CSV table of C-alpha atoms in Angstrom, one decimal:
chain,number,residue,atom,x,y,z
S,84,UNK,CA,0.0,0.0,0.0
S,85,UNK,CA,1.0,3.6,-0.1
S,86,UNK,CA,0.5,7.0,1.6
S,87,UNK,CA,-0.1,8.7,-1.7
S,88,UNK,CA,-3.8,9.5,-1.8
S,89,UNK,CA,-3.9,9.2,-5.6
S,90,UNK,CA,-3.1,5.5,-5.2
S,91,UNK,CA,-5.4,4.9,-2.2
S,92,UNK,CA,-7.1,1.5,-2.3
S,93,UNK,CA,-10.8,1.8,-1.3
S,94,UNK,CA,-11.7,-1.9,-1.2
S,95,UNK,CA,-10.1,-5.1,-0.1
S,96,UNK,CA,-11.0,-6.7,-3.4
S,97,UNK,CA,-9.0,-4.2,-5.4
S,98,UNK,CA,-6.1,-4.6,-2.9
S,99,UNK,CA,-6.1,-8.4,-3.3
S,100,UNK,CA,-5.6,-7.9,-7.1
S,101,UNK,CA,-2.9,-5.2,-6.5
S,102,UNK,CA,-1.0,-7.1,-3.8
S,103,UNK,CA,-0.9,-10.4,-5.6
S,104,UNK,CA,0.3,-8.7,-8.8
S,105,UNK,CA,3.0,-6.8,-6.8
S,106,UNK,CA,4.1,-10.1,-5.2
S,107,UNK,CA,4.4,-11.8,-8.6
S,108,UNK,CA,6.5,-8.9,-10.0
S,109,UNK,CA,8.7,-9.0,-6.9
S,110,UNK,CA,9.2,-12.7,-7.3
S,111,UNK,CA,7.7,-13.4,-3.8
S,112,UNK,CA,6.0,-16.8,-3.7
S,113,UNK,CA,3.1,-15.5,-1.5
S,114,UNK,CA,-0.1,-17.2,-2.6
S,115,UNK,CA,-3.6,-16.1,-1.8
S,116,UNK,CA,-6.1,-18.6,-0.3
S,117,UNK,CA,-9.3,-18.3,1.7
S,118,UNK,CA,-12.4,-16.2,0.7
S,119,UNK,CA,-10.4,-13.6,-1.2
S,120,UNK,CA,-8.8,-16.3,-3.4
S,121,UNK,CA,-12.3,-17.7,-4.2
S,122,UNK,CA,-13.5,-14.2,-5.0
S,123,UNK,CA,-10.5,-13.7,-7.3
S,124,UNK,CA,-11.0,-16.9,-9.2
S,125,UNK,CA,-14.8,-17.5,-9.1
S,126,UNK,CA,-17.3,-15.1,-10.8
S,127,UNK,CA,-20.2,-17.0,-9.2
S,128,UNK,CA,-19.2,-15.7,-5.8
S,129,UNK,CA,-19.2,-12.0,-6.8
S,130,UNK,CA,-23.0,-11.6,-6.9
S,131,UNK,CA,-26.1,-13.6,-6.2
S,132,UNK,CA,-26.7,-15.7,-3.1
S,133,UNK,CA,-23.1,-16.3,-2.2
S,134,UNK,CA,-21.7,-12.8,-2.4
S,135,UNK,CA,-20.4,-11.5,0.9
S,136,UNK,CA,-18.2,-8.9,2.4
S,137,UNK,CA,-14.5,-9.6,3.2
S,138,UNK,CA,-12.5,-8.4,6.2
S,139,UNK,CA,-9.1,-10.1,5.6
S,140,UNK,CA,-6.7,-11.7,3.2
S,141,UNK,CA,-5.2,-15.1,3.8
S,142,UNK,CA,-1.8,-16.0,2.2
S,143,UNK,CA,0.4,-19.1,2.3
S,144,UNK,CA,4.2,-19.1,2.0
S,145,UNK,CA,6.9,-21.7,2.5
S,146,UNK,CA,9.3,-21.4,5.5
S,147,UNK,CA,12.2,-20.8,3.2
S,148,UNK,CA,10.4,-17.7,1.7
S,149,UNK,CA,8.9,-16.4,4.9
S,150,UNK,CA,11.6,-13.8,5.5
S,151,UNK,CA,11.1,-12.5,1.9
S,152,UNK,CA,7.3,-12.4,2.4
S,153,UNK,CA,7.8,-10.4,5.7
S,154,UNK,CA,10.0,-7.8,3.9
S,155,UNK,CA,7.5,-7.5,1.0
S,156,UNK,CA,4.5,-7.0,3.2
S,157,UNK,CA,6.2,-4.4,5.3
S,158,UNK,CA,7.5,-2.6,2.1
S,159,UNK,CA,3.9,-2.5,0.9
S,160,UNK,CA,2.9,-0.6,4.1
S,161,UNK,CA,1.4,-3.5,6.2
S,162,UNK,CA,2.0,-3.3,9.9
S,163,UNK,CA,3.3,-6.4,11.6
S,164,UNK,CA,1.8,-7.7,14.9
S,165,UNK,CA,5.3,-7.9,16.5
S,166,UNK,CA,4.2,-9.9,19.6
S,167,UNK,CA,2.1,-12.4,17.6
S,168,UNK,CA,4.8,-12.9,15.0
S,169,UNK,CA,7.6,-13.4,17.5
S,170,UNK,CA,5.4,-16.0,19.3
S,171,UNK,CA,4.0,-17.8,16.2
S,172,UNK,CA,6.2,-16.8,13.3
S,173,UNK,CA,7.4,-20.3,12.5
S,174,UNK,CA,3.8,-21.3,11.5
S,175,UNK,CA,1.8,-18.1,11.1
S,176,UNK,CA,2.2,-14.3,10.6
S,177,UNK,CA,-0.2,-11.5,11.1
S,178,UNK,CA,-0.4,-8.0,9.6
S,179,UNK,CA,-2.9,-5.2,9.4
S,180,UNK,CA,-3.5,-2.5,6.8
S,181,UNK,CA,-2.0,0.9,7.9
S,182,UNK,CA,-5.5,2.3,8.4
S,183,UNK,CA,-6.8,-0.8,10.0
S,184,UNK,CA,-9.3,-1.5,7.2
S,185,UNK,CA,-8.4,-5.2,7.0
S,186,UNK,CA,-5.9,-7.7,8.1
S,187,UNK,CA,-3.5,-10.2,6.4
S,188,UNK,CA,-3.0,-13.6,7.8
S,189,UNK,CA,0.0,-15.7,6.5
S,190,UNK,CA,0.3,-19.4,7.1
S,191,UNK,CA,3.8,-21.0,6.8
S,192,UNK,CA,4.1,-24.4,5.1
S,193,UNK,CA,0.8,-25.8,6.1
S,194,UNK,CA,-2.9,-25.0,6.8
S,195,UNK,CA,-3.7,-26.4,10.3
S,196,UNK,CA,-7.4,-26.3,11.1
S,197,UNK,CA,-9.7,-29.2,11.5
S,198,UNK,CA,-7.1,-31.1,9.5
S,199,UNK,CA,-3.6,-30.4,8.2
S,200,UNK,CA,-2.9,-29.6,4.6
S,201,UNK,CA,0.8,-29.6,3.6
S,202,UNK,CA,1.4,-26.8,1.1
S,203,UNK,CA,5.2,-26.9,1.0
S,204,UNK,CA,5.3,-28.2,-2.6
S,205,UNK,CA,2.2,-26.3,-3.8
S,206,UNK,CA,3.3,-22.6,-3.8
S,207,UNK,CA,5.7,-22.4,-6.7
S,208,UNK,CA,3.1,-22.0,-9.5
S,209,UNK,CA,2.7,-18.8,-11.5
S,210,UNK,CA,-0.9,-18.0,-10.4
S,211,UNK,CA,-1.8,-15.5,-7.7
S,212,UNK,CA,-3.5,-18.2,-5.5
S,213,UNK,CA,-2.9,-21.7,-4.2
S,214,UNK,CA,-3.9,-24.3,-6.7
S,215,UNK,CA,-7.7,-24.9,-7.0
S,216,UNK,CA,-7.5,-28.4,-5.5
S,217,UNK,CA,-5.9,-26.9,-2.4
S,218,UNK,CA,-8.3,-24.1,-2.3
S,219,UNK,CA,-11.2,-26.5,-2.4
S,220,UNK,CA,-9.7,-28.8,0.2
S,221,UNK,CA,-9.0,-25.8,2.5
S,222,UNK,CA,-12.8,-25.1,2.5
S,223,UNK,CA,-14.0,-28.7,2.8
S,224,UNK,CA,-11.6,-29.6,5.6
S,225,UNK,CA,-13.6,-27.5,8.2
S,226,UNK,CA,-15.6,-29.9,10.5
S,227,UNK,CA,-17.8,-27.2,11.9
S,228,UNK,CA,-18.3,-25.7,8.4
S,229,UNK,CA,-20.2,-22.4,8.0
S,230,UNK,CA,-22.5,-21.4,5.1
S,231,UNK,CA,-19.8,-19.0,4.1
S,232,UNK,CA,-17.3,-21.8,3.5
S,233,UNK,CA,-19.9,-24.0,1.9
S,234,UNK,CA,-20.8,-21.2,-0.5
S,235,UNK,CA,-17.2,-20.7,-1.4
S,236,UNK,CA,-16.7,-24.5,-2.0
S,237,UNK,CA,-19.9,-24.5,-4.1
S,238,UNK,CA,-18.8,-21.6,-6.3
S,239,UNK,CA,-15.4,-23.3,-6.8
S,240,UNK,CA,-17.2,-26.3,-8.2
S,241,UNK,CA,-19.5,-24.1,-10.2
S,242,UNK,CA,-16.7,-22.2,-11.9
S,243,UNK,CA,-13.9,-24.7,-12.3
S,244,UNK,CA,-13.7,-28.0,-14.1
S,245,UNK,CA,-12.4,-31.2,-12.5
S,246,UNK,CA,-9.3,-32.4,-14.2
S,247,UNK,CA,-6.2,-34.5,-13.6
S,248,UNK,CA,-3.8,-31.9,-15.1
S,249,UNK,CA,-4.1,-28.9,-12.9
S,250,UNK,CA,-1.2,-27.2,-14.7
S,251,UNK,CA,-3.0,-27.3,-18.1
S,252,UNK,CA,-4.3,-23.8,-17.7
S,253,UNK,CA,-2.0,-20.8,-18.2
S,254,UNK,CA,-2.2,-17.8,-16.0
S,255,UNK,CA,-4.0,-15.8,-18.7
S,256,UNK,CA,-5.5,-18.9,-20.4
S,257,UNK,CA,-8.4,-21.2,-19.8
S,258,UNK,CA,-9.9,-21.6,-16.3
S,259,UNK,CA,-7.7,-23.5,-13.9
S,260,UNK,CA,-9.0,-27.0,-13.2
S,261,UNK,CA,-9.4,-28.6,-9.8
S,262,UNK,CA,-6.6,-31.2,-9.8
S,263,UNK,CA,-8.1,-34.6,-9.0
S,264,UNK,CA,-4.6,-36.2,-8.5
S,265,UNK,CA,-4.0,-33.8,-5.6
S,266,UNK,CA,-7.3,-34.6,-4.0
S,267,UNK,CA,-6.7,-38.3,-4.4
S,268,UNK,CA,-3.2,-38.1,-2.8
S,269,UNK,CA,-4.4,-36.0,0.2
S,270,UNK,CA,-7.6,-37.9,1.0
S,271,UNK,CA,-6.4,-41.5,0.3
S,272,UNK,CA,-3.7,-41.2,3.0
S,273,UNK,CA,-5.8,-39.5,5.7
S,274,UNK,CA,-9.2,-41.1,6.7
S,275,UNK,CA,-10.2,-38.3,9.0
S,276,UNK,CA,-9.6,-35.6,6.4
S,277,UNK,CA,-11.4,-37.8,3.8
S,278,UNK,CA,-14.4,-38.3,6.2
S,279,UNK,CA,-14.8,-34.6,6.8
S,280,UNK,CA,-14.6,-33.8,3.1
S,281,UNK,CA,-17.2,-36.5,2.2
S,282,UNK,CA,-19.5,-35.1,4.8
S,283,UNK,CA,-19.1,-31.5,3.6
S,284,UNK,CA,-19.7,-32.5,0.0
S,285,UNK,CA,-23.1,-33.7,1.0
S,286,UNK,CA,-23.7,-30.3,2.6
S,287,UNK,CA,-22.6,-28.6,-0.6
S,288,UNK,CA,-25.1,-30.7,-2.5
S,289,UNK,CA,-27.9,-29.8,-0.1
S,290,UNK,CA,-27.0,-26.1,-0.4
S,291,UNK,CA,-27.0,-26.1,-4.2
S,292,UNK,CA,-30.4,-27.8,-4.2
S,293,UNK,CA,-31.7,-24.9,-2.1
S,294,UNK,CA,-29.9,-22.2,-4.0
S,295,UNK,CA,-28.9,-23.4,-7.5
S,296,UNK,CA,-26.6,-21.4,-9.8
S,297,UNK,CA,-28.3,-22.2,-13.2
S,298,UNK,CA,-26.0,-19.9,-15.2
S,299,UNK,CA,-22.7,-21.2,-13.8
S,300,UNK,CA,-20.5,-23.0,-16.4
S,301,UNK,CA,-20.5,-26.3,-14.4
S,302,UNK,CA,-23.3,-28.2,-12.7
S,303,UNK,CA,-22.3,-28.5,-9.0
S,304,UNK,CA,-24.3,-31.6,-8.4
S,305,UNK,CA,-22.5,-33.4,-11.2
S,306,UNK,CA,-19.1,-32.2,-10.0
S,307,UNK,CA,-19.9,-33.4,-6.4
S,308,UNK,CA,-20.9,-36.8,-7.6
S,309,UNK,CA,-17.7,-37.1,-9.7
S,310,UNK,CA,-15.6,-36.0,-6.8
S,311,UNK,CA,-17.3,-38.6,-4.6
S,312,UNK,CA,-16.6,-41.3,-7.1
S,313,UNK,CA,-12.9,-40.2,-7.4
S,314,UNK,CA,-12.5,-40.3,-3.7
S,315,UNK,CA,-14.2,-43.6,-3.3
S,316,UNK,CA,-12.2,-45.3,-6.0
S,317,UNK,CA,-8.8,-43.9,-5.0
S,318,UNK,CA,-6.5,-46.7,-3.6
S,319,UNK,CA,-6.3,-46.1,0.2
S,320,UNK,CA,-3.1,-46.3,2.3
S,321,UNK,CA,-2.6,-48.8,5.1
S,322,UNK,CA,-3.0,-46.0,7.6
S,323,UNK,CA,-6.3,-44.9,6.0
S,324,UNK,CA,-7.7,-48.4,6.2
S,325,UNK,CA,-6.6,-48.9,9.8
S,326,UNK,CA,-8.1,-45.6,10.9
S,327,UNK,CA,-11.3,-46.3,9.0
S,328,UNK,CA,-11.9,-49.4,11.1
S,329,UNK,CA,-12.0,-47.2,14.2
S,330,UNK,CA,-14.3,-44.7,12.6
S,331,UNK,CA,-16.1,-42.1,14.7
S,332,UNK,CA,-15.3,-43.9,17.9
S,333,UNK,CA,-12.3,-41.6,18.2
S,334,UNK,CA,-12.4,-38.0,17.2
S,335,UNK,CA,-10.8,-37.5,13.8
S,336,UNK,CA,-10.5,-33.7,13.6
S,337,UNK,CA,-8.9,-30.9,15.6
S,338,UNK,CA,-10.7,-27.8,17.1
S,339,UNK,CA,-9.6,-24.2,16.5
S,340,UNK,CA,-8.5,-24.0,20.2
S,341,UNK,CA,-6.3,-27.1,19.9
S,342,UNK,CA,-4.7,-25.7,16.7
S,343,UNK,CA,-3.9,-22.4,18.4
S,344,UNK,CA,-2.3,-24.1,21.4
């Protein structure tokens, strides 16, 4: 950001476009995820039943690039929460806009919420956001999922095709697909993550039945059924099968309080 009033950014949506572009030009591998990443890549979320306000931006970075990301955000005028960053900086960083209009949350290496999503090998691509498969998984991994996250997941499935080759789309080319290979790898090795995603796909299906998007390029119900089939048919790891035998007798997800501590 800047103190020059002629370049003042009035809206977080505009700032997400500006900041991701600036990071790309600077060669900083800082990738947007969360609600703003869905807004940036999904026209269906911009108006209609799933449009909503945004109060923060979420980014992911590898530990090896965290120092570079810190310097970049501070050069762009963001104010570091020094106490929080000293305490949690190995896994998470927190910044706020100079005028306090919004905040920036940066996760390092992995997203740790209800489940853990390792992103260390997923942040080198040319696009402004994490890959679509990871963006979808980041929404569907929430055990106590809100309508906001369900709506974001629904819009991802409405606007992006499912495909094995997630690198097929260029930055300025066709719409980036949701990489099925990535979803198979993550969910076939972690029964708990898989169980939560399967449950939430059912909730997405319920939501799109209540509030369909008839003009979206892809039919969400068809995409959900294809995803379910892909997940069901993926060869499962020994650990997955062992954990599946225990099932819900033992809790399979973490709570936000446990993750914070």
